[in-house]
XYZ file of C-alpha atoms in Angstrom:
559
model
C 0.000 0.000 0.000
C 1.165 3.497 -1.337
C 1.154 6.086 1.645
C 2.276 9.477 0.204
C 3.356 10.627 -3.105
C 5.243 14.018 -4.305
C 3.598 15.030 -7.407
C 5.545 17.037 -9.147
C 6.486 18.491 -13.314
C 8.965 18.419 -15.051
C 10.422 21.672 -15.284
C 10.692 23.395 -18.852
C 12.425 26.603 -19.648
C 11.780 29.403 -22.015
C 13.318 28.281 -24.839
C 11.785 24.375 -24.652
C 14.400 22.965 -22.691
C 13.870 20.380 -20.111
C 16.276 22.270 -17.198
C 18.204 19.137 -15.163
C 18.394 18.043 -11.864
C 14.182 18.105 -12.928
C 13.056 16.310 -9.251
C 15.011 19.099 -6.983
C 12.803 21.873 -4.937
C 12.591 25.256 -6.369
C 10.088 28.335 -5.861
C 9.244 29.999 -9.467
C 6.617 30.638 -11.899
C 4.968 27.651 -13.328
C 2.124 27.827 -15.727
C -0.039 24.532 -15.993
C -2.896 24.073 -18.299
C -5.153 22.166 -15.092
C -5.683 23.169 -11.486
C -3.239 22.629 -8.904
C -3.456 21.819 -5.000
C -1.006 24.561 -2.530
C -1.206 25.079 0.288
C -3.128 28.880 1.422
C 0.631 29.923 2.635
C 1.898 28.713 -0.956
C -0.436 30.739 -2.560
C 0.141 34.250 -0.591
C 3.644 33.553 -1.030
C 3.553 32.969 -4.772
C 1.865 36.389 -4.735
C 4.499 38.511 -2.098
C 6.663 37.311 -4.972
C 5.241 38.885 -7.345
C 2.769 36.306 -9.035
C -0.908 37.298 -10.000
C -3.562 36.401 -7.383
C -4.787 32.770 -8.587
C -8.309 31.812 -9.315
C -9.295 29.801 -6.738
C -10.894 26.651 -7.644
C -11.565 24.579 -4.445
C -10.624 24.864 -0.951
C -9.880 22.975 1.778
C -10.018 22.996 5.471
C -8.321 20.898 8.058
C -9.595 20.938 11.776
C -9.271 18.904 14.429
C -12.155 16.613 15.167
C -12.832 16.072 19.049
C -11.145 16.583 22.087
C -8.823 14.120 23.923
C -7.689 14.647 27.759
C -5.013 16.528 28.079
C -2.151 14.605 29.078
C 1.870 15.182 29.859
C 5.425 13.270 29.670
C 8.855 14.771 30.490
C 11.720 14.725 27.817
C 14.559 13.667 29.541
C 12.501 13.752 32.658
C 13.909 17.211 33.124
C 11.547 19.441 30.504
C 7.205 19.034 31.041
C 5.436 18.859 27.776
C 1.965 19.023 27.865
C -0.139 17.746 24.920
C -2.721 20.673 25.058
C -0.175 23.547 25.081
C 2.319 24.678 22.284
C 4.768 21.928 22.278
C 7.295 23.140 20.080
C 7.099 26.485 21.902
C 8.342 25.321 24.921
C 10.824 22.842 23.649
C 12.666 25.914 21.644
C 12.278 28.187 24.386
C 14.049 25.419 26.904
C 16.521 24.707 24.656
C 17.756 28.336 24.357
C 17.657 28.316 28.256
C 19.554 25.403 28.282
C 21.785 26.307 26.258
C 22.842 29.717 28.021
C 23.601 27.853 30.997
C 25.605 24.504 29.856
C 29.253 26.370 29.499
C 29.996 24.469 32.538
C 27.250 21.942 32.960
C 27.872 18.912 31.145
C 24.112 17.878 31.462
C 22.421 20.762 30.314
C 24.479 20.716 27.340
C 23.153 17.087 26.636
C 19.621 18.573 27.218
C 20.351 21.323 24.804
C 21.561 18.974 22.615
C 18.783 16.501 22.876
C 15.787 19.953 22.589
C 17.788 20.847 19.433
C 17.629 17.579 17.539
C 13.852 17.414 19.265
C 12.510 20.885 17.089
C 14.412 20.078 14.058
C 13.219 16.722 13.340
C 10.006 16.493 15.600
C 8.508 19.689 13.882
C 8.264 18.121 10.515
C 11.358 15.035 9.922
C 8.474 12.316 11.621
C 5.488 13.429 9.661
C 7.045 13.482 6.438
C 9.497 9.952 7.378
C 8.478 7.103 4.593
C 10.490 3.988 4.721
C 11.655 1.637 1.268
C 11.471 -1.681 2.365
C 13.922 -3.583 -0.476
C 12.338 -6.062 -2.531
C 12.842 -9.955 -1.848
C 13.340 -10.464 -5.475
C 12.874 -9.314 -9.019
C 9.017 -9.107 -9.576
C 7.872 -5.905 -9.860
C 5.485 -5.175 -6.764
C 1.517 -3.871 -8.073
C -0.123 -1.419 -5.820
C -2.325 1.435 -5.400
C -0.784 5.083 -5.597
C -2.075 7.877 -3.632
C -1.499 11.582 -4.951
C -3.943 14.345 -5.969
C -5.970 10.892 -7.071
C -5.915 7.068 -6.470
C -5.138 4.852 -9.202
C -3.345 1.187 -9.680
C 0.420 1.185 -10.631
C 2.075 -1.761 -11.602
C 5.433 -1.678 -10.589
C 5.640 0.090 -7.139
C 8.515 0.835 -4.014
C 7.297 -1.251 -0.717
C 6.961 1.999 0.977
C 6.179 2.224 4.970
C 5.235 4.819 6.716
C 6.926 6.039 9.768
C 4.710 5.864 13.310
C 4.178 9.903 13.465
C 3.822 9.916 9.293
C 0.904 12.679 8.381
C 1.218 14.485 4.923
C -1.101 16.888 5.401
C 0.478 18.391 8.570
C 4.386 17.796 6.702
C 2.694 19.541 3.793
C 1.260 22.694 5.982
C 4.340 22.920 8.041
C 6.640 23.324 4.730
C 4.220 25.944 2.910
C 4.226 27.805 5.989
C 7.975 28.107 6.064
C 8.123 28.800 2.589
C 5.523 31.405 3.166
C 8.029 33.094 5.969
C 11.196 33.355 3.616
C 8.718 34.689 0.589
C 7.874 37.549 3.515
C 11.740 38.167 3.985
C 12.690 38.134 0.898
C 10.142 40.287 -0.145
C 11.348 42.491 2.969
C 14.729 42.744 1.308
C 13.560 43.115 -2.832
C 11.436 46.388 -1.252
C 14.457 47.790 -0.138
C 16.351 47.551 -3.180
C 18.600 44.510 -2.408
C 19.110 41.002 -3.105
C 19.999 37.585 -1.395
C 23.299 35.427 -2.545
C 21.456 32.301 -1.436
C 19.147 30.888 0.618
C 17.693 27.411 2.818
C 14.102 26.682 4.268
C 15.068 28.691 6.761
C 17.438 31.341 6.096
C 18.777 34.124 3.718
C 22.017 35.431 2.789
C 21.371 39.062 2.318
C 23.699 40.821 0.604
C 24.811 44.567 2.518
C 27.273 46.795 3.169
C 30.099 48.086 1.147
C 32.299 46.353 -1.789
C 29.557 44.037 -3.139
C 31.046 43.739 -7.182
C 29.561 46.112 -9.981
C 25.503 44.981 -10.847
C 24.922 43.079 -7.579
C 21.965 44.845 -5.103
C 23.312 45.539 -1.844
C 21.500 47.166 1.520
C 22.916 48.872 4.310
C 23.516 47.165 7.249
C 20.869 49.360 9.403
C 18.180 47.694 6.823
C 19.027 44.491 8.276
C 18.465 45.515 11.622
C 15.254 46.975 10.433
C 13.956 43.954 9.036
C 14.805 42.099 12.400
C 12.440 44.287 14.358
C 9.527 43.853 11.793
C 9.912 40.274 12.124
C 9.610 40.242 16.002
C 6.233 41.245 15.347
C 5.545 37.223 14.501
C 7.644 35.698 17.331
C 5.754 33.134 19.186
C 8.355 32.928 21.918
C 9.222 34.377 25.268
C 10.856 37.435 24.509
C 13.154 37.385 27.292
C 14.331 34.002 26.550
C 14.472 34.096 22.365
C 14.015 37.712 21.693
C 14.248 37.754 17.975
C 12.921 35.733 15.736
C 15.893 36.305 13.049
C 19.593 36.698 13.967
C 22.529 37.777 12.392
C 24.918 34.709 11.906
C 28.684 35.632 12.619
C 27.822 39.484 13.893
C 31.536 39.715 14.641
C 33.261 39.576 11.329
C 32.043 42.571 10.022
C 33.551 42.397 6.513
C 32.267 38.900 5.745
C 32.086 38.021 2.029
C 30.778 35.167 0.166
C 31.287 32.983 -3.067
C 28.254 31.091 -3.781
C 28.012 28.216 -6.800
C 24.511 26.806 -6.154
C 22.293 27.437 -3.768
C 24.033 25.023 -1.243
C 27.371 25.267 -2.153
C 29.088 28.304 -1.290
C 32.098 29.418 1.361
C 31.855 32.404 3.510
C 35.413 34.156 4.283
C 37.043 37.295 4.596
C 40.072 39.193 3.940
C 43.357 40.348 5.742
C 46.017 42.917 5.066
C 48.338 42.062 2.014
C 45.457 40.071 0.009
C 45.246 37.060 2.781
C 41.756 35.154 2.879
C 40.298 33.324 5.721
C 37.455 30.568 5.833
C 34.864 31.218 8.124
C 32.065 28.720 6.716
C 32.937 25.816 4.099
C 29.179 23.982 2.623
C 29.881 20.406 2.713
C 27.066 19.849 0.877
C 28.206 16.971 -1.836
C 31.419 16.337 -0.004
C 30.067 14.746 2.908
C 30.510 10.801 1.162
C 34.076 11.512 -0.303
C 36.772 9.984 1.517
C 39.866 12.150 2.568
C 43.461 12.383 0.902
C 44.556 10.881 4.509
C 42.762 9.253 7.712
C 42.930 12.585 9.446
C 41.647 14.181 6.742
C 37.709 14.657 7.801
C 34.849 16.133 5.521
C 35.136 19.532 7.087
C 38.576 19.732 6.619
C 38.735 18.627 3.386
C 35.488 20.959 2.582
C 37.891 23.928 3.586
C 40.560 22.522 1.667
C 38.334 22.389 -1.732
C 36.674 25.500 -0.947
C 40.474 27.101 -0.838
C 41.105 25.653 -3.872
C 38.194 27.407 -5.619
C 39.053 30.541 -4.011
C 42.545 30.353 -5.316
C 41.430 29.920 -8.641
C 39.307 33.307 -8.615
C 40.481 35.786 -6.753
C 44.063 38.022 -6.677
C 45.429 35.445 -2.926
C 48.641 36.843 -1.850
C 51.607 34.388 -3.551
C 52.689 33.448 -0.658
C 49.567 32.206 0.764
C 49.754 30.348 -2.069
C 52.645 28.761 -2.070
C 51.657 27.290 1.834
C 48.492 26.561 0.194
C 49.926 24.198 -2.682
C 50.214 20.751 -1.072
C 47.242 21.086 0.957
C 44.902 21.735 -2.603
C 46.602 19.110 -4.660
C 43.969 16.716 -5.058
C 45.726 14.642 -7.934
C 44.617 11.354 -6.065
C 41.685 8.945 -7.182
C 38.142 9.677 -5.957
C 36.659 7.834 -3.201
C 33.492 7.727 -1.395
C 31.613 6.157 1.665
C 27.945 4.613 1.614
C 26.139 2.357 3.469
C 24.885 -1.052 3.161
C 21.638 -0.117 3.077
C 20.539 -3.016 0.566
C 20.897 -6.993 1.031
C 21.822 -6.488 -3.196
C 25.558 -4.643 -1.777
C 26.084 -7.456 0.839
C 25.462 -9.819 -1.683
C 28.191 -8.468 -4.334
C 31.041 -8.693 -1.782
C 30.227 -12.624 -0.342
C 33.190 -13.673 -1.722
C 34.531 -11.462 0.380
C 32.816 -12.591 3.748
C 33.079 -15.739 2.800
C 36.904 -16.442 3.717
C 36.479 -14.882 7.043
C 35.081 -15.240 10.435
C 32.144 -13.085 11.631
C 34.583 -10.473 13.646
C 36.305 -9.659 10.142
C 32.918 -9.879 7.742
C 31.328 -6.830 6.294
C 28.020 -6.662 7.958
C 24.787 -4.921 7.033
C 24.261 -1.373 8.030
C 28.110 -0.965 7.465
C 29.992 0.812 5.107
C 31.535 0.158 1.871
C 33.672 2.374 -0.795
C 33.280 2.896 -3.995
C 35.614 4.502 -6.585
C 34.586 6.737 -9.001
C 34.994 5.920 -12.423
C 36.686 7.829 -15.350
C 33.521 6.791 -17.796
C 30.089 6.211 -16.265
C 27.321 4.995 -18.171
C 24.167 2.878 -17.704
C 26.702 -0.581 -19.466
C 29.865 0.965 -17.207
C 31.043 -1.248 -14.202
C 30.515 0.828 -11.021
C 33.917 -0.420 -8.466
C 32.950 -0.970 -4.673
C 35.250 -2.735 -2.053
C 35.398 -3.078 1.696
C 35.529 0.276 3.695
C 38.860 1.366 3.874
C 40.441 4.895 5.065
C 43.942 3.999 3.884
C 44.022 4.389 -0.017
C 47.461 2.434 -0.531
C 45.457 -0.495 1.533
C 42.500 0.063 -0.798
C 44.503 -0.779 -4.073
C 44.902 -3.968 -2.600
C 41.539 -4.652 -2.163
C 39.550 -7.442 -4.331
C 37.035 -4.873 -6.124
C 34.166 -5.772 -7.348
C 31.315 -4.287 -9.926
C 28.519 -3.186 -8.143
C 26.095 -4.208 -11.197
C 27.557 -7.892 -11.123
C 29.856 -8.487 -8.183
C 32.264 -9.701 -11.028
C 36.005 -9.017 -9.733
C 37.368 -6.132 -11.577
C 40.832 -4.739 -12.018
C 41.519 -0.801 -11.538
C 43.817 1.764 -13.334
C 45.045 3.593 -10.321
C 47.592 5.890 -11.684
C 46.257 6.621 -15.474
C 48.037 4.294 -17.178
C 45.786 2.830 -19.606
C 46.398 -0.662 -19.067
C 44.083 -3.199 -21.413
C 41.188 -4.790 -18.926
C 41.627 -1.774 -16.532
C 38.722 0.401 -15.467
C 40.174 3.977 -15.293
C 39.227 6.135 -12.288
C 38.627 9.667 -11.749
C 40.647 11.846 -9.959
C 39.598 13.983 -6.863
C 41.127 17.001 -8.836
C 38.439 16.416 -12.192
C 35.619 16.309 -9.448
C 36.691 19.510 -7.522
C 36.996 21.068 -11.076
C 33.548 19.596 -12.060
C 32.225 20.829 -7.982
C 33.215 24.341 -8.839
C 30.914 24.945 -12.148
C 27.980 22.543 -10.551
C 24.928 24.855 -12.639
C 22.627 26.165 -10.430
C 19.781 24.745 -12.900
C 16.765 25.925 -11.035
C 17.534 29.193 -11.520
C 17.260 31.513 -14.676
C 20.365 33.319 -16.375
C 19.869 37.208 -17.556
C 17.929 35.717 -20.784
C 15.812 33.935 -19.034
C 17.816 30.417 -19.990
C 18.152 27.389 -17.458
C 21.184 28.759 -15.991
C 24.553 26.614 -17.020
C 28.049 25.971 -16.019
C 29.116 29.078 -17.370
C 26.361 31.135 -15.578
C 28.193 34.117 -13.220
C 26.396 36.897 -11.894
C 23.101 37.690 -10.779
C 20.319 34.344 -11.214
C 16.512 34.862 -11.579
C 13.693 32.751 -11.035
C 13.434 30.194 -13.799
C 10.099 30.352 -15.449
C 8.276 27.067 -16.167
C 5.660 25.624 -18.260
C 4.107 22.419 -17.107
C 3.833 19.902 -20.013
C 3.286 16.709 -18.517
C 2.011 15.723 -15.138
C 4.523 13.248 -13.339
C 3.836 10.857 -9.822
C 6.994 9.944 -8.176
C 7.537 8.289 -4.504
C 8.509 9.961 -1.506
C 12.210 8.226 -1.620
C 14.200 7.878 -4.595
C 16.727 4.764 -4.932
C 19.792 5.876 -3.292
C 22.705 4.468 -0.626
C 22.941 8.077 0.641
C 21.120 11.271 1.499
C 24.105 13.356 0.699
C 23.417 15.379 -2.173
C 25.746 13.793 -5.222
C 27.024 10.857 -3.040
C 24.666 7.647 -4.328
C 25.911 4.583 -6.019
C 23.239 4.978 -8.285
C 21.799 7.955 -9.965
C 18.815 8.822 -7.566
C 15.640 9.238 -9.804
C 12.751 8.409 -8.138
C 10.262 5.709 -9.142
C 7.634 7.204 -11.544
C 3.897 6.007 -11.220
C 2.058 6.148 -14.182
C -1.465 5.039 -14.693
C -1.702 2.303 -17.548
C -5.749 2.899 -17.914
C -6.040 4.994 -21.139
C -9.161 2.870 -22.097
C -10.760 3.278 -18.698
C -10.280 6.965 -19.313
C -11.667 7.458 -22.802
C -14.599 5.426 -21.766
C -14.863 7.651 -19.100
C -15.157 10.587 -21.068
C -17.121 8.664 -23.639
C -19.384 9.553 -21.714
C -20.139 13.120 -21.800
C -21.203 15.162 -24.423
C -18.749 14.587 -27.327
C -18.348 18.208 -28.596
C -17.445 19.571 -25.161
C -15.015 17.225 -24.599
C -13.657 17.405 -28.103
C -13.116 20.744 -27.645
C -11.364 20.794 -23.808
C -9.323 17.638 -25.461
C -8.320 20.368 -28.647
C -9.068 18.122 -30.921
C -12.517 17.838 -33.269
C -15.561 16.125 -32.613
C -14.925 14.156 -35.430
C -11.396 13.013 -34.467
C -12.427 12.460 -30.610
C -15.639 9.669 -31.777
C -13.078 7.884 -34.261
C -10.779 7.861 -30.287
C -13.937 6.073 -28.834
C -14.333 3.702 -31.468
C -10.901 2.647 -31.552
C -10.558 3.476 -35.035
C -7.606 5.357 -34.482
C -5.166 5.750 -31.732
C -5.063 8.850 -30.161
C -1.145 10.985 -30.396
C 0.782 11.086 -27.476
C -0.202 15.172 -26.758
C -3.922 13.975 -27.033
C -2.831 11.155 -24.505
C -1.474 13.088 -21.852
C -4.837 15.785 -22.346
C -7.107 12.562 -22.244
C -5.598 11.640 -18.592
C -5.578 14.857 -17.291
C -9.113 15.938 -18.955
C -10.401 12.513 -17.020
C -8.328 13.942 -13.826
C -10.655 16.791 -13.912
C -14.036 15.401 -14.990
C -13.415 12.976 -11.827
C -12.318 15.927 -9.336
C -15.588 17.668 -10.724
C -17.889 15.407 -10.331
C -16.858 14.010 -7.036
C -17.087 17.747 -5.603
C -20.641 18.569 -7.095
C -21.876 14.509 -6.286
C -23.584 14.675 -10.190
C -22.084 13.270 -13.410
């Protein structure tokens, strides 16, 4: 049984284009030729950006039905949460009190630890959790889908839902925060500036002085300004969390930033004689990559590929870079962690296992590596081994093709030998990291934006052209951005009931739904008959003309 689905489009630019990465989240524009559900925040935002005010089909209301007693636990048995009261309230106003006393209590730091993890993933991570059970075999599993409607799929993921799963509140709880950064950004386009990127829950506003030629910039008392409106909306105890926004790092005052996508930028600053610092690396597709050495951990080696970059674009003192040189040479091969989080990557490395006791064996819900090859392709072997840190102890590793489990033999070094599988290096990938297009966004002409893309982005205007299902989880080892074994498209769910539909619509009057299909009357009874089969534009209109006749008729109770 299907529990939740994303539905989603895939996004087309301007000029035709299908824009890639086409299953990632993006606020912009989109055009559709049949009604959409969004949530009320979604649609207020939509029009704080700018947007015309939508025609508003349907709506829907969610209350509560009935009244339970109230009743109480303790988290921790320390902090008293009471199911009637604002839960989440309390939990992020004891965690800030918490935390402003644990500098030399070791247990109130563990309490502000645990209240932290508590209103990140309690808030929304638990009603939004959906679980892939793997498949025992091969057969492809048949089962109903549930999205804007219910229909039979034939191939299906086993998906589970987790104990606290509820769409509709994940849903509300995600429009609402989108609703909250389309207020601040809207705060900051009104006052003439612009943001270098943003998350769900935060903006980087660009202010102050030396911001380059063409980019928006604010004064620093606007920020402030913006604050104060904002405190307007906070729920909390004033005297305990007393703004609802703050100011990250409000002690380096000449903080600059060089953004690539939306998650992949460094914050740093400058010294006297051209010298840079690092205050913030984004590990965000680095966090699966294995270092040059066993010391070498993702944030360091996020600093040390962020330096890199840096080096490569701006006017660094020489010799800054000269110190810099051996800790940015990343002429080694590429390797990255994931784990076994599939019986199918146990099974390739049994021969493995199988000459060693338990203590030694690889074991499920470890860890393997995998080695990034020079050519990928769907007919490419794809080399894992046993986890290892040590990369001279790795080359002499049995390695394996994930695909097969047949033992493979790897070109190390770039040599080209016949029956080798050349690798990539980590310098190609940091190369490859640093032009990553930010393809959600729009370039000055209104084109997906590319490698090539510098300067200001804009949203990226889209045209729906075909209505997609997909599942909540996509196939992947890893929830690292970039770090999968396996490219992570989700599974699509299409309906395979044409002929139920054009009965359907059979129907109704012919020359109405001729003409909402855009074809003639003519053409639509030859459809019926079977005298002809319809094109695949005509398909697409038949299943979502059917969509609607279904929604409309189940909301007015008539045919």
């Amino acid at each position: 049984m299907r529990f939740r689905k994303e539905v989603q489009d895939r996004p087309i630019g301007r000029n035709g284009k299908r824009a890639a990465e086409p299953f990632t989240i993006a606020v912009t524009p989109l055009k559709t030729r049949e009604p959409r559900w969004l949530t009320l925040a979604d649609v207020i935002g939509g029009v704080l950006l700018g947007e015309r005010v939508p025609k508003i089909r349907r709506a829907i209301r969610f209350v509560p039905d009935g009244r339970r007693r109230p009743r109480s636990t303790k988290f921790r048995n320390a902090i008293e949460l009471w199911s009637n009261r604002p839960i989440f309230k309390t939990i992020v106003e004891q965690k800030q009190i918490a935390k402003d006393r644990s500098k030399s209590d070791d247990d109130l730091a563990a309490l502000a630890l645990g209240l932290k993890e508590m209103a990140n993933s309690g808030a929304y991570g638990i009603h939004a959790e959906v679980n892939v059970k793997p498949p025992k075999g091969d057969d492809p599993i048949e089962g109903d889908v549930y999205a804007d409607i219910t229909f039979e799929a034939p191939t299906v993921h086993n998906e589970r839902p987790g104990a606290f799963a509820n769409p509709i509140l994940a849903s509300l709880i995600t429009g609402g925060a989108r609703l909250m950064l389309a207020m601040l950004e809207r705060e900051v386009t009104d006052r003439g500036g612009t943001f270098t990127f943003c998350d769900t829950d935060s903006l980087a506003i660009t202010c102050g002085q030396g911001c380059p030629d063409g980019i928006p910039s604010v004064p620093e008392s606007a920020i402030d300004a913006i604050i104060t409106q904002f405190d307007a909306l906070n729920p909390y105890d004033a005297a305990v969390v007393p703004h609802l926004l703050k100011v990250e790092y409000p002690s380096v005052t000449d903080l600059r930033c060089f953004a690539v996508s939306a998650k992949r930028y460094v914050l740093y600053r400058w010294h006297p004689g051209n010298r840079i610092e690092i205050v913030k690396a984004s590990e965000s597709a680095l966090g699966a990559i294995i270092g040059r050495s066993s010391n070498e951990t993702t944030p360091k080696l996020a600093r040390r590929i962020w330096l890199s970059i840096l080096l490569n674009h701006l006017d660094v003192n020489p010799k800054q870079r000269h110190r810099a040189k051996p800790l940015v040479d990343f002429d080694v091969p590429l390797r990255r962690k994931f784990p076994i989080s599939a019986p199918a990557i146990l099974s390739r490395l049994a021969p493995h296992n199988n000459t060693r006791s338990y203590d030694f064996r690889i074991k499920p819900y470890g860890f393997v590596q995998s080695i990034a090859p020079a050519v990928t392709g769907p007919n490419e072997p794809l080399p894992i081994a046993p986890f290892e840190k040590d990369v001279q102890k790795s080359r002499r590793l049995q390695w394996v093709d994930y695909h097969t489990g047949d033992p493979i033999r790897l070109d190390w070094n770039g040599t080209s030998i016949a029956g080798t599988v050349p690798v990539m290096r980590m310098s190609e990938y940091v190369r490859d990291y640093a032009r990553h297009p930010e393809a959600k966004a729009a370039d000055a002409d209104g084109k997906p934006a590319g490698p090539d893309t510098v300067g200001l982005l804009y949203r990226l205007p889209l045209q729906s052209k075909r209505l997609i299902r997909i599942g909540k989880e996509v196939d992947r080892l890893a929830g690292d951005e970039g770090a999968t074994l396996m490219p992570d498209e989700p599974v699509e769910y299409e309906r395979d009931d044409l002929a139920d539909d054009i009965a359907y619509l059979a129907t109704f009057l012919q020359a109405a739904t001729a003409r909402d299909l855009g074809i003639t009357e003519r053409g639509w009874r030859k459809i019926i008959k079977g005298e002809v089969a319809p094109l695949a534009e005509t398909v697409d209109r038949i299943r979502q003309i059917a969509e609607a006749y279904h929604s409309a008729c189940d909301d007015s109770g008539t045919h």
